mmCIF file of C-alpha atoms and ligand atoms in Angstrom:
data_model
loop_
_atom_site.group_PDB
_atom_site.id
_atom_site.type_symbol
_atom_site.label_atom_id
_atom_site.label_comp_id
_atom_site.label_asym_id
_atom_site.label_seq_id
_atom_site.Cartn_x
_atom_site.Cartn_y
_atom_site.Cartn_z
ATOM 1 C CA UNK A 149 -82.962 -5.074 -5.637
ATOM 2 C CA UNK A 150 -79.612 -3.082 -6.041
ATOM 3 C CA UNK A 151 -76.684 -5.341 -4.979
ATOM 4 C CA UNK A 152 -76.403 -8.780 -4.614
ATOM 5 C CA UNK A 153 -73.007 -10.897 -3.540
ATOM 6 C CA UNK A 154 -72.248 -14.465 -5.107
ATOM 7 C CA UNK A 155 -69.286 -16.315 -4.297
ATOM 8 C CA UNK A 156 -67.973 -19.646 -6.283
ATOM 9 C CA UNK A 157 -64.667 -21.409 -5.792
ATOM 10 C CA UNK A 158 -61.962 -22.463 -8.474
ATOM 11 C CA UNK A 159 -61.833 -25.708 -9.997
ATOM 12 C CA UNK A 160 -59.152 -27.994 -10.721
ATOM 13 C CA UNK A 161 -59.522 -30.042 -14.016
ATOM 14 C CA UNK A 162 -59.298 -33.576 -13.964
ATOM 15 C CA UNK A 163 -59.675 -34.377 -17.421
ATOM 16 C CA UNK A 164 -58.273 -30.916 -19.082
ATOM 17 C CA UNK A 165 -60.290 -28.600 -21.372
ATOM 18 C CA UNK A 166 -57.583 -27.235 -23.660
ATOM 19 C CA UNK A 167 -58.648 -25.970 -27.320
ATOM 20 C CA UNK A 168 -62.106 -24.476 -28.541
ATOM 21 C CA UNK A 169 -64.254 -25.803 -30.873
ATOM 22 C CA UNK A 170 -66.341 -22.153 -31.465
ATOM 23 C CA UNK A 171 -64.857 -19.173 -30.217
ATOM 24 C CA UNK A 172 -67.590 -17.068 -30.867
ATOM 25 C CA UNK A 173 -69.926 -19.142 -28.589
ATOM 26 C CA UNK A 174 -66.662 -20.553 -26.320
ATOM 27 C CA UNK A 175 -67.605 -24.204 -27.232
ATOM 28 C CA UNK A 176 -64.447 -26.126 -25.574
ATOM 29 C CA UNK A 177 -62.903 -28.526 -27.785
ATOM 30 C CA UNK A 178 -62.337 -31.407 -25.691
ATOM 31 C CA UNK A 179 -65.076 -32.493 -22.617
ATOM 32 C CA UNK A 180 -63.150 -32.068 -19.507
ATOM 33 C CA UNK A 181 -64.401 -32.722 -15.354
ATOM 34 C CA UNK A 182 -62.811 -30.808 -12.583
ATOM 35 C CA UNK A 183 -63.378 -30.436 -8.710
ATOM 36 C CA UNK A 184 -64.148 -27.496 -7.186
ATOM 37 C CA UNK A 185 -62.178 -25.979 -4.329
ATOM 38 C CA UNK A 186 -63.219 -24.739 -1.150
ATOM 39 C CA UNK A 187 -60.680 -22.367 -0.104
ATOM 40 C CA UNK A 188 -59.744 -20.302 -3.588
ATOM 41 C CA UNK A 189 -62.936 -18.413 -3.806
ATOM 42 C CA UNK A 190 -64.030 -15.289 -5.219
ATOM 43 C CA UNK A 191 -66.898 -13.396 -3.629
ATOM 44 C CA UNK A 192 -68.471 -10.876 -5.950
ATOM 45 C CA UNK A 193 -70.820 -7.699 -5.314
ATOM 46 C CA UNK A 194 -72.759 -6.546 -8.442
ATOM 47 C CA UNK A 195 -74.483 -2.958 -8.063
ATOM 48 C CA UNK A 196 -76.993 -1.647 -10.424
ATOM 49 C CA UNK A 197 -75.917 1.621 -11.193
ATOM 50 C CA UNK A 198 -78.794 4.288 -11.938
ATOM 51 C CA UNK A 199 -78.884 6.349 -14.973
ATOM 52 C CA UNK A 200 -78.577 5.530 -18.596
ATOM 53 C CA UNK A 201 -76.646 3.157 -20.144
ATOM 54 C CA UNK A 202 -75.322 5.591 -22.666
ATOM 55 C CA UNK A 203 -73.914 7.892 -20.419
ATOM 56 C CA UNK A 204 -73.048 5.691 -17.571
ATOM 57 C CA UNK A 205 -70.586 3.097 -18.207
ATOM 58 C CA UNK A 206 -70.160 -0.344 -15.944
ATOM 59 C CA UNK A 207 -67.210 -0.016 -13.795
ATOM 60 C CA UNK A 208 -64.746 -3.340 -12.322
ATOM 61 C CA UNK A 209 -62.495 -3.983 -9.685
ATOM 62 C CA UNK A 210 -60.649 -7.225 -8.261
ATOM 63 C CA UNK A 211 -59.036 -6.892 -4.741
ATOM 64 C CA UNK A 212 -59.595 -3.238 -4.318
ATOM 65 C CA UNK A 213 -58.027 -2.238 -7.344
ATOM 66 C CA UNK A 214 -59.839 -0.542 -10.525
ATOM 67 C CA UNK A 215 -59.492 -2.668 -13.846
ATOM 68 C CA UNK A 216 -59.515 -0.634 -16.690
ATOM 69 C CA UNK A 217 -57.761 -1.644 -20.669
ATOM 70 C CA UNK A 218 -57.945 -5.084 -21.631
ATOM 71 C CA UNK A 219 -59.144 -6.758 -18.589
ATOM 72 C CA UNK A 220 -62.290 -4.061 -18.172
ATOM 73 C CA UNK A 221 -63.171 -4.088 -21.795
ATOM 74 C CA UNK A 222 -63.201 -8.459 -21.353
ATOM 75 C CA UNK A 223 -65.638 -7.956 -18.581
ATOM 76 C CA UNK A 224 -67.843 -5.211 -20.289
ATOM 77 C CA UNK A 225 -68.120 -7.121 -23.231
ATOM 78 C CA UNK A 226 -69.285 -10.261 -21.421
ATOM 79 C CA UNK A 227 -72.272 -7.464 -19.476
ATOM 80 C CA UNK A 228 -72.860 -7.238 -22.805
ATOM 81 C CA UNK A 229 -73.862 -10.660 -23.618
ATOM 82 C CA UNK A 230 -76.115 -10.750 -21.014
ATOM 83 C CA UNK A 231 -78.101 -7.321 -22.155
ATOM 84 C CA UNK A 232 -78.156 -8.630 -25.477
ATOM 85 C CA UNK A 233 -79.831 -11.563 -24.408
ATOM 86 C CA UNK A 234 -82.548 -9.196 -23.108
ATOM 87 C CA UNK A 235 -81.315 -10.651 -19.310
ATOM 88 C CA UNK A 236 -80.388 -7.270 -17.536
ATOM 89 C CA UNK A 237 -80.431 -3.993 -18.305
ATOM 90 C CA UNK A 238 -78.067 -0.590 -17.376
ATOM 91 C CA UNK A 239 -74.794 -0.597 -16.812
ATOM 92 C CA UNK A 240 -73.330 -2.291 -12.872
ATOM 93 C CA UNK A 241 -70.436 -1.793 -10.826
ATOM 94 C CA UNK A 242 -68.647 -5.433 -10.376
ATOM 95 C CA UNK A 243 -66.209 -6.055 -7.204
ATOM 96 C CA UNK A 244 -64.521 -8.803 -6.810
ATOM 97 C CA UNK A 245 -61.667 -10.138 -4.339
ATOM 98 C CA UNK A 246 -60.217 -13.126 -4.675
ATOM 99 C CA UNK A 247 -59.095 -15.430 -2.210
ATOM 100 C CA UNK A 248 -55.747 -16.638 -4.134
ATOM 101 C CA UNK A 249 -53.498 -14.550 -6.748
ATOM 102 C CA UNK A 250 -55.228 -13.986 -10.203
ATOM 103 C CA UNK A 251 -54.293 -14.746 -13.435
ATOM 104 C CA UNK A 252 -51.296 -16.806 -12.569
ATOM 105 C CA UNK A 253 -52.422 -19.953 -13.687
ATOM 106 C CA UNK A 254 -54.684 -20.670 -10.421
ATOM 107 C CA UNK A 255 -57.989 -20.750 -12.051
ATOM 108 C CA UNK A 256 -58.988 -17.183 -10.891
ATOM 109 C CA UNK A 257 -61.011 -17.125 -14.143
ATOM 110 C CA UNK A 258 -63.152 -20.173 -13.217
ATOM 111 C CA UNK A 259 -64.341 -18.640 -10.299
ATOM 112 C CA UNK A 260 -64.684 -15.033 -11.498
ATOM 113 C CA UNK A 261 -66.904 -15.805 -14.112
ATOM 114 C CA UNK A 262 -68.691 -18.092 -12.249
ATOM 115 C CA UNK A 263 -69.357 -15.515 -9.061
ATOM 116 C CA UNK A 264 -70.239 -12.962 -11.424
ATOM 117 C CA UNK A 265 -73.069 -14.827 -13.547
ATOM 118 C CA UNK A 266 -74.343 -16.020 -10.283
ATOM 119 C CA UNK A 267 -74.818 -12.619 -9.104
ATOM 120 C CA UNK A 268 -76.167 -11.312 -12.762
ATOM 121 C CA UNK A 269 -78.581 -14.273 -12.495
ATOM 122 C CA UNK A 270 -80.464 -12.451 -9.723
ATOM 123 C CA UNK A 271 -80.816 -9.596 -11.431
ATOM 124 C CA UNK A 272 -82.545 -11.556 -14.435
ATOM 125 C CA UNK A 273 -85.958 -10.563 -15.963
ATOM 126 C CA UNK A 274 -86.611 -14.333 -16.556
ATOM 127 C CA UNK A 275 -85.618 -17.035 -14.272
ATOM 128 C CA UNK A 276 -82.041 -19.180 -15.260
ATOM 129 C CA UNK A 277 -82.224 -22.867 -15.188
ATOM 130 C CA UNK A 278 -78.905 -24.591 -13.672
ATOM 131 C CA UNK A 279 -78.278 -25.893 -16.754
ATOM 132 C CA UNK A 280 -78.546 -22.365 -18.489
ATOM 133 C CA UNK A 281 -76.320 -20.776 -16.021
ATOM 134 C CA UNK A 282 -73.851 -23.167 -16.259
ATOM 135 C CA UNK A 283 -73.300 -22.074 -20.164
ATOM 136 C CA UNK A 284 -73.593 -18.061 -19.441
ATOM 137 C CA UNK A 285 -70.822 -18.985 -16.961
ATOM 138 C CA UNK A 286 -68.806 -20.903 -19.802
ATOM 139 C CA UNK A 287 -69.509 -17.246 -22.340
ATOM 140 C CA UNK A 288 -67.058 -15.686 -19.519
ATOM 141 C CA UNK A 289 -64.693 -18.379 -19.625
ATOM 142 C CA UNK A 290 -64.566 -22.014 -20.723
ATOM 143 C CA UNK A 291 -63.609 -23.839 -17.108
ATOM 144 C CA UNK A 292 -65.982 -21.279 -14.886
ATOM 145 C CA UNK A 293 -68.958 -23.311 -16.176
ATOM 146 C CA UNK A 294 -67.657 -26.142 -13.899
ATOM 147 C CA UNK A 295 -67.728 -24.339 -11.133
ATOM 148 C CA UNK A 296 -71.466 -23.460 -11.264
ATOM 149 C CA UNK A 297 -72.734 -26.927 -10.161
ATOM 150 C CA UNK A 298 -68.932 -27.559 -7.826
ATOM 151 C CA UNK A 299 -68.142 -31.096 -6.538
ATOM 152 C CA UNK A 300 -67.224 -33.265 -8.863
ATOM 153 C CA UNK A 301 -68.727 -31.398 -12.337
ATOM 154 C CA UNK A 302 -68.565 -32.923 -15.698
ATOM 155 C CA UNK A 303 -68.357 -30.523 -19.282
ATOM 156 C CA UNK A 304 -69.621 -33.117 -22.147
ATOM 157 C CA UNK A 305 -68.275 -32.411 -25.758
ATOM 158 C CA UNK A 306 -71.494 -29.970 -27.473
ATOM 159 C CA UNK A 307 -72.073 -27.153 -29.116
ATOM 160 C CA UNK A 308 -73.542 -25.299 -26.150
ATOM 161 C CA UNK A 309 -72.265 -27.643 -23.357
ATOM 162 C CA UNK A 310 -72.719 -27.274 -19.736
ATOM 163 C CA UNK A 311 -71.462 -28.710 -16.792
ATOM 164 C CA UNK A 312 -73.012 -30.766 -14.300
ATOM 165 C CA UNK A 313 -72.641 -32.292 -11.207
ATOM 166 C CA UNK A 314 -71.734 -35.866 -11.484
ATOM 167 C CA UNK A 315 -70.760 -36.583 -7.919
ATOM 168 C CA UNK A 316 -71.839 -33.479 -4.552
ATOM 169 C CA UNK A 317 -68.766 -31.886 -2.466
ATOM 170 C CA UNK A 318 -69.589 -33.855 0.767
ATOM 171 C CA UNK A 319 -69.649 -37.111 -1.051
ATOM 172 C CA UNK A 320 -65.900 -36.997 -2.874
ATOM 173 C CA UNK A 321 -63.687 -38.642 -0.712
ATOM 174 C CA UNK A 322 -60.753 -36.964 -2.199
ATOM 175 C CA UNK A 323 -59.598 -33.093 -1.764
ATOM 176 C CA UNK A 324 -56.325 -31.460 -3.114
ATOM 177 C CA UNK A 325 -53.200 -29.806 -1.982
ATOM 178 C CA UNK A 326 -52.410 -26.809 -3.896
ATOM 179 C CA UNK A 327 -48.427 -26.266 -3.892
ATOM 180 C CA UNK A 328 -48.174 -22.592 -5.260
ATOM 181 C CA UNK A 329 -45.078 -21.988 -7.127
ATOM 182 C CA UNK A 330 -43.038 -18.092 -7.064
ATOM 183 C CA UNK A 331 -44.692 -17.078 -10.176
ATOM 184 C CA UNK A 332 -45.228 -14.361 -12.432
ATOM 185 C CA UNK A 333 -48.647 -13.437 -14.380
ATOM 186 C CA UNK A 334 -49.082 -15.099 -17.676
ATOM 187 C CA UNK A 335 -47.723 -14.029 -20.608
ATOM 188 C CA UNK A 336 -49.994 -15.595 -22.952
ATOM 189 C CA UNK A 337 -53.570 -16.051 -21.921
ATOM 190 C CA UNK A 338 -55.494 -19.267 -22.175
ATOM 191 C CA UNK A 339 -57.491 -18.326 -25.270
ATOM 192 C CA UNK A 340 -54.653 -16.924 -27.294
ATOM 193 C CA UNK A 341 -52.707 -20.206 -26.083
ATOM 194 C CA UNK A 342 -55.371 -22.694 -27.235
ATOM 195 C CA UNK A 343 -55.407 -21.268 -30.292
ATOM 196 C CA UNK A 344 -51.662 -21.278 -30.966
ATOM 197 C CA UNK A 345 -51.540 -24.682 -29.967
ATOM 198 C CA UNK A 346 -54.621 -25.583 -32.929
ATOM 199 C CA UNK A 347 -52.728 -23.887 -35.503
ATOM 200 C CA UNK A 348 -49.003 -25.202 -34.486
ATOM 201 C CA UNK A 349 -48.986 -27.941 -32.083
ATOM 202 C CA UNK A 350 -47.969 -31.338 -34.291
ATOM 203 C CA UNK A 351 -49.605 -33.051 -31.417
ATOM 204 C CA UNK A 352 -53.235 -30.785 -31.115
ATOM 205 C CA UNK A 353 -55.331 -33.562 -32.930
ATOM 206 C CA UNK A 354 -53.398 -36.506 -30.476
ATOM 207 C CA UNK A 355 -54.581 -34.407 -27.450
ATOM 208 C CA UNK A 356 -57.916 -33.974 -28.597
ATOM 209 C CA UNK A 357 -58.736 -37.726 -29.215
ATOM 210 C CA UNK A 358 -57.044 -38.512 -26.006
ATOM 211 C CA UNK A 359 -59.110 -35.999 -24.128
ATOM 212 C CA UNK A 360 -61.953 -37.853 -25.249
ATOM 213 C CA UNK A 361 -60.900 -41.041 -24.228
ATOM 214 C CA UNK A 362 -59.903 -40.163 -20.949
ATOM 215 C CA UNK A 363 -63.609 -38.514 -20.300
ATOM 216 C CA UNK A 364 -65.005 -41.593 -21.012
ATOM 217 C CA UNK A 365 -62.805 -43.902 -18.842
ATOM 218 C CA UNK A 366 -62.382 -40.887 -16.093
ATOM 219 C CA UNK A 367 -66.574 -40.605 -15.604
ATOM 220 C CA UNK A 368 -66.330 -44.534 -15.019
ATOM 221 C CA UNK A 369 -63.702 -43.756 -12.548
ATOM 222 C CA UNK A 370 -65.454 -40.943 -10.678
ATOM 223 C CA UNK A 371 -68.669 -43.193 -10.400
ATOM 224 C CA UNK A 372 -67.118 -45.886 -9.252
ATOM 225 C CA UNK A 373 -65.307 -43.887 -6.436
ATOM 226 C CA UNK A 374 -61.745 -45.850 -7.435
ATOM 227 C CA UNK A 375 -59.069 -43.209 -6.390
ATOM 228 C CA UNK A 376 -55.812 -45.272 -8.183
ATOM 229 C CA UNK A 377 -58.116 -45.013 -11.470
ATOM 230 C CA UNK A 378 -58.963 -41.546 -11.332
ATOM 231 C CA UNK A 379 -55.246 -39.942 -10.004
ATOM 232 C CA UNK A 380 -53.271 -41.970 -12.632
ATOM 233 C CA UNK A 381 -55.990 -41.059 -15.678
ATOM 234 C CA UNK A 382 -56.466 -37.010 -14.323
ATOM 235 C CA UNK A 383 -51.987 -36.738 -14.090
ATOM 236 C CA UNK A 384 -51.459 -38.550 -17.660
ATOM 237 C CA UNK A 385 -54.120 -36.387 -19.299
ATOM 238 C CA UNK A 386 -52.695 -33.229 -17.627
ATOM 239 C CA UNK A 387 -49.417 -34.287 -18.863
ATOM 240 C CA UNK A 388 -51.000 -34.992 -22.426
ATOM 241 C CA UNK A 389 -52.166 -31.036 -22.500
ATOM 242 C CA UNK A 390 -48.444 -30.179 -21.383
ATOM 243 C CA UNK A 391 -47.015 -32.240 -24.235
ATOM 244 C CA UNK A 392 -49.055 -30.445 -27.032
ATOM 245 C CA UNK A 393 -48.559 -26.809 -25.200
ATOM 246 C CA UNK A 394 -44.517 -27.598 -24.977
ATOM 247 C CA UNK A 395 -44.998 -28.910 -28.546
ATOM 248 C CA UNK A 396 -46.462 -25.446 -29.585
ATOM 249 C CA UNK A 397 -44.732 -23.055 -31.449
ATOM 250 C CA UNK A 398 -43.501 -20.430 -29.708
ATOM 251 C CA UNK A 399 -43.949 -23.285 -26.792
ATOM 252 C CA UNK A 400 -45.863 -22.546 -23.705
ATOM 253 C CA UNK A 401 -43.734 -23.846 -21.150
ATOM 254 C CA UNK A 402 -45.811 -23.227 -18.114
ATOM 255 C CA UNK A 403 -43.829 -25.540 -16.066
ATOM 256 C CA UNK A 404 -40.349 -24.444 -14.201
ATOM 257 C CA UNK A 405 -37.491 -26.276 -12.011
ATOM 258 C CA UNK A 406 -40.101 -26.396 -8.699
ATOM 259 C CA UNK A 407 -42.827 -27.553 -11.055
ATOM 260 C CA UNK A 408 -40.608 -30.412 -11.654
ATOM 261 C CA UNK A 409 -38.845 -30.913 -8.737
ATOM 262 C CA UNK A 410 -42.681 -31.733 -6.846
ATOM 263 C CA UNK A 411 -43.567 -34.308 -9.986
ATOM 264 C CA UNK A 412 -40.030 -36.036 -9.316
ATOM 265 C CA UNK A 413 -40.638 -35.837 -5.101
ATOM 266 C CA UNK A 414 -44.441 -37.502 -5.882
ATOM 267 C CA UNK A 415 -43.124 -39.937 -7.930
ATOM 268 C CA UNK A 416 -40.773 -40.596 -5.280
ATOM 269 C CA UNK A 417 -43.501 -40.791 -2.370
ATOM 270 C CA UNK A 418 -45.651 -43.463 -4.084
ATOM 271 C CA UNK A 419 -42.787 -45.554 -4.896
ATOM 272 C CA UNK A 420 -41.872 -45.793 -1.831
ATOM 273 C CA UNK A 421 -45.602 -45.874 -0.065
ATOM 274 C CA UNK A 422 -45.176 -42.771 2.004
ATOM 275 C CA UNK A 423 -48.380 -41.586 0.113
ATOM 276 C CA UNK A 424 -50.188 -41.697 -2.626
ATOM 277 C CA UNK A 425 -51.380 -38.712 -4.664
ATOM 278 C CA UNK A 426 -51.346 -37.494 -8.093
ATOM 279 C CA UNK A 427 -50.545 -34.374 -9.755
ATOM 280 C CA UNK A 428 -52.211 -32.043 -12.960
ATOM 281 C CA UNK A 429 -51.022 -28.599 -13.257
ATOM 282 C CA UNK A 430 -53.390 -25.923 -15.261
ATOM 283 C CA UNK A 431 -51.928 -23.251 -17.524
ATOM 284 C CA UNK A 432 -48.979 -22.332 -14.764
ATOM 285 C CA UNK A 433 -46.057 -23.648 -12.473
ATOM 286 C CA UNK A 434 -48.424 -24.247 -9.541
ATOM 287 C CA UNK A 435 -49.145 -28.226 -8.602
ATOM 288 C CA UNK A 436 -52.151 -29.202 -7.508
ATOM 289 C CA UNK A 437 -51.981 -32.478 -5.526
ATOM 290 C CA UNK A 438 -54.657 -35.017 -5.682
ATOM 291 C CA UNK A 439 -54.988 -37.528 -2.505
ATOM 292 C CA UNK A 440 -57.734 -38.843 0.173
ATOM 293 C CA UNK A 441 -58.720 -36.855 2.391
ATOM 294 C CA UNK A 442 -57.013 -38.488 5.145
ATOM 295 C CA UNK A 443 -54.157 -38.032 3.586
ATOM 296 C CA UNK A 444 -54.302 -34.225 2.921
ATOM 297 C CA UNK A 445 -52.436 -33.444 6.233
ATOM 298 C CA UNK A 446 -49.441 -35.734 5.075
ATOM 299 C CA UNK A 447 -49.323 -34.491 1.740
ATOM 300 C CA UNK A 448 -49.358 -30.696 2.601
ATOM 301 C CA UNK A 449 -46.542 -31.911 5.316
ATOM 302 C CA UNK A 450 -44.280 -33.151 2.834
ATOM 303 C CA UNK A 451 -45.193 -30.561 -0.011
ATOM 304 C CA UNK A 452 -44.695 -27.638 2.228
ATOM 305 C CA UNK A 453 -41.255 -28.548 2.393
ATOM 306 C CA UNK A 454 -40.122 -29.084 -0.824
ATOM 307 C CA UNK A 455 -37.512 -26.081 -1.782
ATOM 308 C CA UNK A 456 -39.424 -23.413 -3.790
ATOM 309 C CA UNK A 457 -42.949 -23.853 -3.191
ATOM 310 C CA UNK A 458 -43.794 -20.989 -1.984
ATOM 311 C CA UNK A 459 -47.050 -22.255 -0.202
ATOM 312 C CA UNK A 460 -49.226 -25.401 0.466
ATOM 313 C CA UNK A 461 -52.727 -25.295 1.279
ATOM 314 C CA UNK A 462 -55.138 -28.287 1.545
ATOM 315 C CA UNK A 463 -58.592 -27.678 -0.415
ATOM 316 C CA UNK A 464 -61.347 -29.826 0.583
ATOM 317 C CA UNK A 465 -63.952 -30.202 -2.435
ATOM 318 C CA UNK A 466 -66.126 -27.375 -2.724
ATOM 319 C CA UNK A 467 -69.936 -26.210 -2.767
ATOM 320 C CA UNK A 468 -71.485 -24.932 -5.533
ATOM 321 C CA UNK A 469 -71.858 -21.280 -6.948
ATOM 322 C CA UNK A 470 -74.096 -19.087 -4.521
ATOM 323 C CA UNK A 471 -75.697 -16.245 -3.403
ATOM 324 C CA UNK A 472 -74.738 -14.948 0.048
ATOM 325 C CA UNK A 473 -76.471 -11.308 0.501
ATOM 326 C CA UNK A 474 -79.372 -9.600 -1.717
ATOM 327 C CA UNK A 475 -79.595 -6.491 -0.840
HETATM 328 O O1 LIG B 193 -61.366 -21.389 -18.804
HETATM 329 P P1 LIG B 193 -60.078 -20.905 -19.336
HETATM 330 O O2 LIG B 193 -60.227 -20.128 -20.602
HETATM 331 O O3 LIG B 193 -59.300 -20.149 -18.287
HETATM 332 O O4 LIG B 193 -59.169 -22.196 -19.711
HETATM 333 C C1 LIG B 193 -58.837 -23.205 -18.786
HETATM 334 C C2 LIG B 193 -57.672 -23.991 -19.226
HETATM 335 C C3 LIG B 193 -57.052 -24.926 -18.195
HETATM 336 O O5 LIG B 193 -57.117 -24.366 -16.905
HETATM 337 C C4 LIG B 193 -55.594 -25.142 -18.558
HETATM 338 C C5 LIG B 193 -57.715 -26.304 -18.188
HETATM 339 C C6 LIG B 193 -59.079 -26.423 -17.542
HETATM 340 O O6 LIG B 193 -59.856 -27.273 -17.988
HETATM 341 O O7 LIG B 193 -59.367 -25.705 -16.572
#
């Protein structure tokens, strides 16, 4: 086997994994569940490359484009991690394209990480559990282990958590409309973030213990299908992770005037019953718009027209991580 393609689509937290307990292992610091979306994807090709690992280094791209500096070195290191752990062996060529922008606060690293230890996975000398993909994925980046089992995927609070599926794709009755927001790439990245807001945020230790509560009360929620429960609980707890990022110091103001303008406008719809859905924004200006699915029309209707967002699209909840061609 030479090549194989995995694809895996971005998840949306519900309850927000913001801090790290390890960073060495990428242990989060608070147990978070997200759903995974259908239409932001990112379809990866690995290629083993032939020739020595010493002389022939892995190479990257995303959308066409070569990655090289900090972004390659990220990715090499994490190949890394996987040939230390006697998994695979040589060095690969990694493509990805994405089906939304990257690193603009969209998730793109959920997805990418997740897509590429699918794909690594088949070249594995020994055969990876779920379970133990789930927490290779999480190495890469903290929120792609969610999007290895997609649905409705739950991260408990561990050493060396994973995620797992607490409710499948085609049984959430719920999907989300993503309003994208003009935006520019992130200054500060999620890692360097979460650990500015440990050391300076007066209100890190609040979010934590409120992260944990809301787990709790949002995995009774989920079960029990309720969808007034689980909006209201998944927007305060986003807005508890944008209190202790504002709160940081510098602050990490992700949100700007459109960002606020759609939490005013939802505020407005439910009020007045037009419809109801529920907001939580990730580490950008972007609002992602939680409703039923019979809904989703209405709510990309109305959120499509709101001045500044730039685009609306529905997602309906997603599958999980795959493999689509070994070749
Ligand atoms: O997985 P990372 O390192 O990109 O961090 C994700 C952080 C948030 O998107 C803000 C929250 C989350 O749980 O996805």
């Amino acid at each position: 086997m030479q090549r194989v393609t995995a694809r895996a689509g971005a998840n949306i937290a519900l309850i927000k994994y913001w801090g790290k307990r390890d960073e060495g292992s990428n242990a989060p610091a608070t147990p978070s569940l997200s759903l995974t979306l259908d239409q932001l994807t990112t379809t990866t090709t690995v290629t083993r490359l032939s020739g020595a690992s010493q002389t022939i280094r892995d190479t990257f791209s995303i959308n066409g484009e070569t990655l090289s500096g900090k972004g390659a070195d990220r990715l090499r290191r994490y190949l890394d991690l996987w040939r230390n752990e006697g998994l695979i062996e040589g060095p690969f060529a990694v493509s990805s394209q994405n089906s939304f922008p990257t690193g603009a606060g969209l998730a793109s690293s959920a997805s990418g990480f997740a897509a590429l230890a699918t794909a690594l996975a088949a070249f594995s000398r020994k055969p990876l559990s779920k379970r133990l993909l789930s927490q290779l994925a999480r190495r890469g980046s903290g929120s792609a282990a969610r999007s290895i089992p997609g649905g409705i995927a739950a991260m408990p609070l561990s050493d060396d958590p994973a995620a797992r599926e607490i409710v499948p794709a085609d049984e959430v009755p719920w999907g989300m409309v993503i309003a994208e927001v003009e935006s520019t790439p992130k200054a500060i990245g999620s890692t360097e973030g979460m650990n500015l807001s440990r050391d300076t945020s007066p209100y890190y230790t609040a979010w934590l213990a409120t992260a944990r509560r809301d787990y709790k009360a949002m995995l009774g929620a989920v079960k029990a299908l309720d969808f007034t429960a689980v909006g209201e609980l998944a927007e305060a707890n986003s807005h508890a992770m944008h209190a202790c990022m504002v709160a940081t110091r510098p602050a990490l103001l992700y949100w700007n005037d459109v960002t606020l303008r759609v939490l005013h406008e939802l505020a407005r719809w439910r009020k007045a019953g037009t419809v109801e859905a529920y907001a939580t924004i990730d580490a950008g200006p972007h609002v992602c718009l939680l409703a039923r699915r019979e809904d989703l029309d209405r709510v990309l209707n109305l959120a499509s027209k709101l001045p500044g967002v730039a685009r609306a699209r529905i997602n309906l909840p997603g599958p999980p991580a795959t493999v689509l061609e070994v070749g």
